[in-house]
Amino acid sequence: MDDAPVLSAERMPVFGQECFELSGDERKMGSDRALLTFVPSRVKYPAAARENGIQGTVVVSFTVETDGTITDIIPARKVGAGCTESAPKAVQVINDEGARFKPGIQGGSPVRVRYSLPVKFCLE
């Protein structure tokens, strides 16, 4: 893992096994939809944030490794009252539950790709 992750690859990582065999825009839209469904369903809204009406979007940055796991999960944009701490935990569940990305491809080989994901905290 001594290769620095890239921000963009010829073929970006794909999340959601049902999207692995898709191509083009369909692949990207399906992958985005799968990721934006999976992670929010694992978010635990902090009690302090809920009680104080705190809402916002934490942006979580992570690296998709060549084996499809994720590493180096950090909040790149923060929200108070525990939301910043809760968002990376929801992303970590990708590894914890054995979900995987199909890795990014550059020059025909898998590459590490840095990824950013918005995690919304919204009171209904």
PDB file of C-alpha atoms in Angstrom:
ATOM      1  CA  MET A   1       0.000   0.000   0.000  1.00  0.00           C
ATOM      2  CA  ASP A   2       2.889   2.363  -0.633  1.00  0.00           C
ATOM      3  CA  ASP A   3       1.224   3.763  -3.772  1.00  0.00           C
ATOM      4  CA  ALA A   4      -0.512   7.048  -3.054  1.00  0.00           C
ATOM      5  CA  PRO A   5      -4.240   6.941  -3.827  1.00  0.00           C
ATOM      6  CA  VAL A   6      -5.467   8.746  -6.940  1.00  0.00           C
ATOM      7  CA  LEU A   7      -8.426  11.127  -6.912  1.00  0.00           C
ATOM      8  CA  SER A   8      -9.726   9.955 -10.261  1.00  0.00           C
ATOM      9  CA  ALA A   9      -9.184   6.725 -12.184  1.00  0.00           C
ATOM     10  CA  GLU A  10     -10.076   5.558 -15.701  1.00  0.00           C
ATOM     11  CA  ARG A  11     -12.664   3.339 -14.011  1.00  0.00           C
ATOM     12  CA  MET A  12     -13.717   4.603 -10.623  1.00  0.00           C
ATOM     13  CA  PRO A  13     -14.498   2.184  -7.799  1.00  0.00           C
ATOM     14  CA  VAL A  14     -17.990   0.694  -7.847  1.00  0.00           C
ATOM     15  CA  PHE A  15     -20.098  -0.016  -4.767  1.00  0.00           C
ATOM     16  CA  GLY A  16     -22.943  -2.490  -4.689  1.00  0.00           C
ATOM     17  CA  GLN A  17     -22.404  -5.922  -6.164  1.00  0.00           C
ATOM     18  CA  GLU A  18     -25.481  -5.471  -8.363  1.00  0.00           C
ATOM     19  CA  CYS A  19     -23.593  -2.638 -10.133  1.00  0.00           C
ATOM     20  CA  PHE A  20     -20.321  -4.498 -10.821  1.00  0.00           C
ATOM     21  CA  GLU A  21     -21.345  -5.683 -14.291  1.00  0.00           C
ATOM     22  CA  LEU A  22     -22.996  -2.441 -15.408  1.00  0.00           C
ATOM     23  CA  SER A  23     -21.160   0.055 -17.596  1.00  0.00           C
ATOM     24  CA  GLY A  24     -20.938   3.782 -18.209  1.00  0.00           C
ATOM     25  CA  ASP A  25     -23.428   6.167 -16.618  1.00  0.00           C
ATOM     26  CA  GLU A  26     -25.645   3.297 -15.465  1.00  0.00           C
ATOM     27  CA  ARG A  27     -22.724   1.875 -13.477  1.00  0.00           C
ATOM     28  CA  LYS A  28     -21.879   5.228 -11.850  1.00  0.00           C
ATOM     29  CA  MET A  29     -25.493   6.084 -11.031  1.00  0.00           C
ATOM     30  CA  GLY A  30     -26.171   2.611  -9.629  1.00  0.00           C
ATOM     31  CA  SER A  31     -22.993   2.675  -7.534  1.00  0.00           C
ATOM     32  CA  ASP A  32     -23.742   6.167  -6.188  1.00  0.00           C
ATOM     33  CA  ARG A  33     -27.310   5.146  -5.361  1.00  0.00           C
ATOM     34  CA  ALA A  34     -26.141   1.954  -3.600  1.00  0.00           C
ATOM     35  CA  LEU A  35     -23.565   3.862  -1.526  1.00  0.00           C
ATOM     36  CA  LEU A  36     -25.977   6.700  -0.697  1.00  0.00           C
ATOM     37  CA  THR A  37     -28.516   4.107   0.473  1.00  0.00           C
ATOM     38  CA  PHE A  38     -26.125   1.842   2.396  1.00  0.00           C
ATOM     39  CA  VAL A  39     -24.287   4.424   4.516  1.00  0.00           C
ATOM     40  CA  PRO A  40     -27.260   6.574   5.627  1.00  0.00           C
ATOM     41  CA  SER A  41     -29.084   3.419   6.716  1.00  0.00           C
ATOM     42  CA  ARG A  42     -26.182   2.777   9.136  1.00  0.00           C
ATOM     43  CA  VAL A  43     -25.948   6.317  10.588  1.00  0.00           C
ATOM     44  CA  LYS A  44     -26.718   6.696  14.274  1.00  0.00           C
ATOM     45  CA  TYR A  45     -28.052  10.239  14.831  1.00  0.00           C
ATOM     46  CA  PRO A  46     -26.375  11.455  18.042  1.00  0.00           C
ATOM     47  CA  ALA A  47     -28.810  12.199  20.878  1.00  0.00           C
ATOM     48  CA  ALA A  48     -27.141  15.556  21.606  1.00  0.00           C
ATOM     49  CA  ALA A  49     -27.568  16.623  17.975  1.00  0.00           C
ATOM     50  CA  ARG A  50     -31.189  15.474  17.897  1.00  0.00           C
ATOM     51  CA  GLU A  51     -32.023  17.188  21.219  1.00  0.00           C
ATOM     52  CA  ASN A  52     -30.421  20.460  20.077  1.00  0.00           C
ATOM     53  CA  GLY A  53     -31.822  20.458  16.537  1.00  0.00           C
ATOM     54  CA  ILE A  54     -28.356  20.108  14.984  1.00  0.00           C
ATOM     55  CA  GLN A  55     -28.450  19.228  11.274  1.00  0.00           C
ATOM     56  CA  GLY A  56     -25.874  19.321   8.516  1.00  0.00           C
ATOM     57  CA  THR A  57     -23.654  17.319   6.224  1.00  0.00           C
ATOM     58  CA  VAL A  58     -20.428  15.658   7.299  1.00  0.00           C
ATOM     59  CA  VAL A  59     -18.164  14.884   4.357  1.00  0.00           C
ATOM     60  CA  VAL A  60     -16.213  11.698   4.982  1.00  0.00           C
ATOM     61  CA  SER A  61     -13.047  10.993   3.016  1.00  0.00           C
ATOM     62  CA  PHE A  62     -11.649   7.465   2.648  1.00  0.00           C
ATOM     63  CA  THR A  63      -9.441   5.344   0.404  1.00  0.00           C
ATOM     64  CA  VAL A  64     -10.855   2.461  -1.618  1.00  0.00           C
ATOM     65  CA  GLU A  65      -8.077  -0.133  -1.633  1.00  0.00           C
ATOM     66  CA  THR A  66      -7.222  -2.492  -4.488  1.00  0.00           C
ATOM     67  CA  ASP A  67      -8.992  -5.330  -2.625  1.00  0.00           C
ATOM     68  CA  GLY A  68     -12.217  -3.300  -2.370  1.00  0.00           C
ATOM     69  CA  THR A  69     -11.936  -2.552   1.346  1.00  0.00           C
ATOM     70  CA  ILE A  70     -11.770   0.997   2.672  1.00  0.00           C
ATOM     71  CA  THR A  71      -9.104   2.600   4.849  1.00  0.00           C
ATOM     72  CA  ASP A  72      -8.083   6.014   6.191  1.00  0.00           C
ATOM     73  CA  ILE A  73     -11.631   7.141   7.013  1.00  0.00           C
ATOM     74  CA  ILE A  74     -11.616  10.776   8.164  1.00  0.00           C
ATOM     75  CA  PRO A  75     -14.161  13.590   8.362  1.00  0.00           C
ATOM     76  CA  ALA A  76     -13.243  16.253   5.788  1.00  0.00           C
ATOM     77  CA  ARG A  77     -16.117  18.584   6.723  1.00  0.00           C
ATOM     78  CA  LYS A  78     -17.536  18.590  10.226  1.00  0.00           C
ATOM     79  CA  VAL A  79     -20.845  19.150  12.015  1.00  0.00           C
ATOM     80  CA  GLY A  80     -21.182  19.486  15.782  1.00  0.00           C
ATOM     81  CA  ALA A  81     -22.893  17.568  18.584  1.00  0.00           C
ATOM     82  CA  GLY A  82     -21.402  14.173  17.743  1.00  0.00           C
ATOM     83  CA  CYS A  83     -22.332  14.068  14.051  1.00  0.00           C
ATOM     84  CA  THR A  84     -18.674  14.328  12.990  1.00  0.00           C
ATOM     85  CA  GLU A  85     -17.860  11.237  15.061  1.00  0.00           C
ATOM     86  CA  SER A  86     -20.941   9.295  13.956  1.00  0.00           C
ATOM     87  CA  ALA A  87     -20.438   9.669  10.177  1.00  0.00           C
ATOM     88  CA  PRO A  88     -17.070   7.820   9.864  1.00  0.00           C
ATOM     89  CA  LYS A  89     -18.498   4.989  11.991  1.00  0.00           C
ATOM     90  CA  ALA A  90     -21.349   4.582   9.488  1.00  0.00           C
ATOM     91  CA  VAL A  91     -18.804   4.427   6.644  1.00  0.00           C
ATOM     92  CA  GLN A  92     -16.663   1.893   8.566  1.00  0.00           C
ATOM     93  CA  VAL A  93     -19.662  -0.452   8.513  1.00  0.00           C
ATOM     94  CA  ILE A  94     -18.830  -1.083   4.823  1.00  0.00           C
ATOM     95  CA  ASN A  95     -15.838  -3.132   6.014  1.00  0.00           C
ATOM     96  CA  ASP A  96     -17.534  -4.430   9.158  1.00  0.00           C
ATOM     97  CA  GLU A  97     -20.402  -5.969   7.191  1.00  0.00           C
ATOM     98  CA  GLY A  98     -18.134  -7.367   4.476  1.00  0.00           C
ATOM     99  CA  ALA A  99     -19.461  -5.064   1.757  1.00  0.00           C
ATOM    100  CA  ARG A 100     -16.842  -4.272  -0.854  1.00  0.00           C
ATOM    101  CA  PHE A 101     -16.108  -1.912  -3.689  1.00  0.00           C
ATOM    102  CA  LYS A 102     -14.942  -3.149  -7.054  1.00  0.00           C
ATOM    103  CA  PRO A 103     -11.618  -1.280  -7.091  1.00  0.00           C
ATOM    104  CA  GLY A 104     -10.742   1.564  -9.407  1.00  0.00           C
ATOM    105  CA  ILE A 105      -8.769   0.688 -12.549  1.00  0.00           C
ATOM    106  CA  GLN A 106      -5.961   2.713 -14.125  1.00  0.00           C
ATOM    107  CA  GLY A 107      -3.922   1.394 -17.036  1.00  0.00           C
ATOM    108  CA  GLY A 108      -5.596  -2.002 -16.698  1.00  0.00           C
ATOM    109  CA  SER A 109      -4.543  -2.458 -13.063  1.00  0.00           C
ATOM    110  CA  PRO A 110      -6.385  -1.892  -9.783  1.00  0.00           C
ATOM    111  CA  VAL A 111      -5.424   1.354  -8.037  1.00  0.00           C
ATOM    112  CA  ARG A 112      -6.113   2.955  -4.674  1.00  0.00           C
ATOM    113  CA  VAL A 113      -8.670   5.755  -5.044  1.00  0.00           C
ATOM    114  CA  ARG A 114      -9.461   8.542  -2.582  1.00  0.00           C
ATOM    115  CA  TYR A 115     -13.201   9.022  -2.249  1.00  0.00           C
ATOM    116  CA  SER A 116     -15.426  11.598  -0.541  1.00  0.00           C
ATOM    117  CA  LEU A 117     -18.953  10.910   0.609  1.00  0.00           C
ATOM    118  CA  PRO A 118     -21.521  13.321   2.084  1.00  0.00           C
ATOM    119  CA  VAL A 119     -23.319  11.973   5.153  1.00  0.00           C
ATOM    120  CA  LYS A 120     -26.436  14.031   5.897  1.00  0.00           C
ATOM    121  CA  PHE A 121     -27.898  14.562   9.342  1.00  0.00           C
ATOM    122  CA  CYS A 122     -31.442  15.741   8.858  1.00  0.00           C
ATOM    123  CA  LEU A 123     -34.229  15.895  11.444  1.00  0.00           C
ATOM    124  CA  GLU A 124     -37.637  15.051  10.025  1.00  0.00           C
TER     125      GLU A 124
END
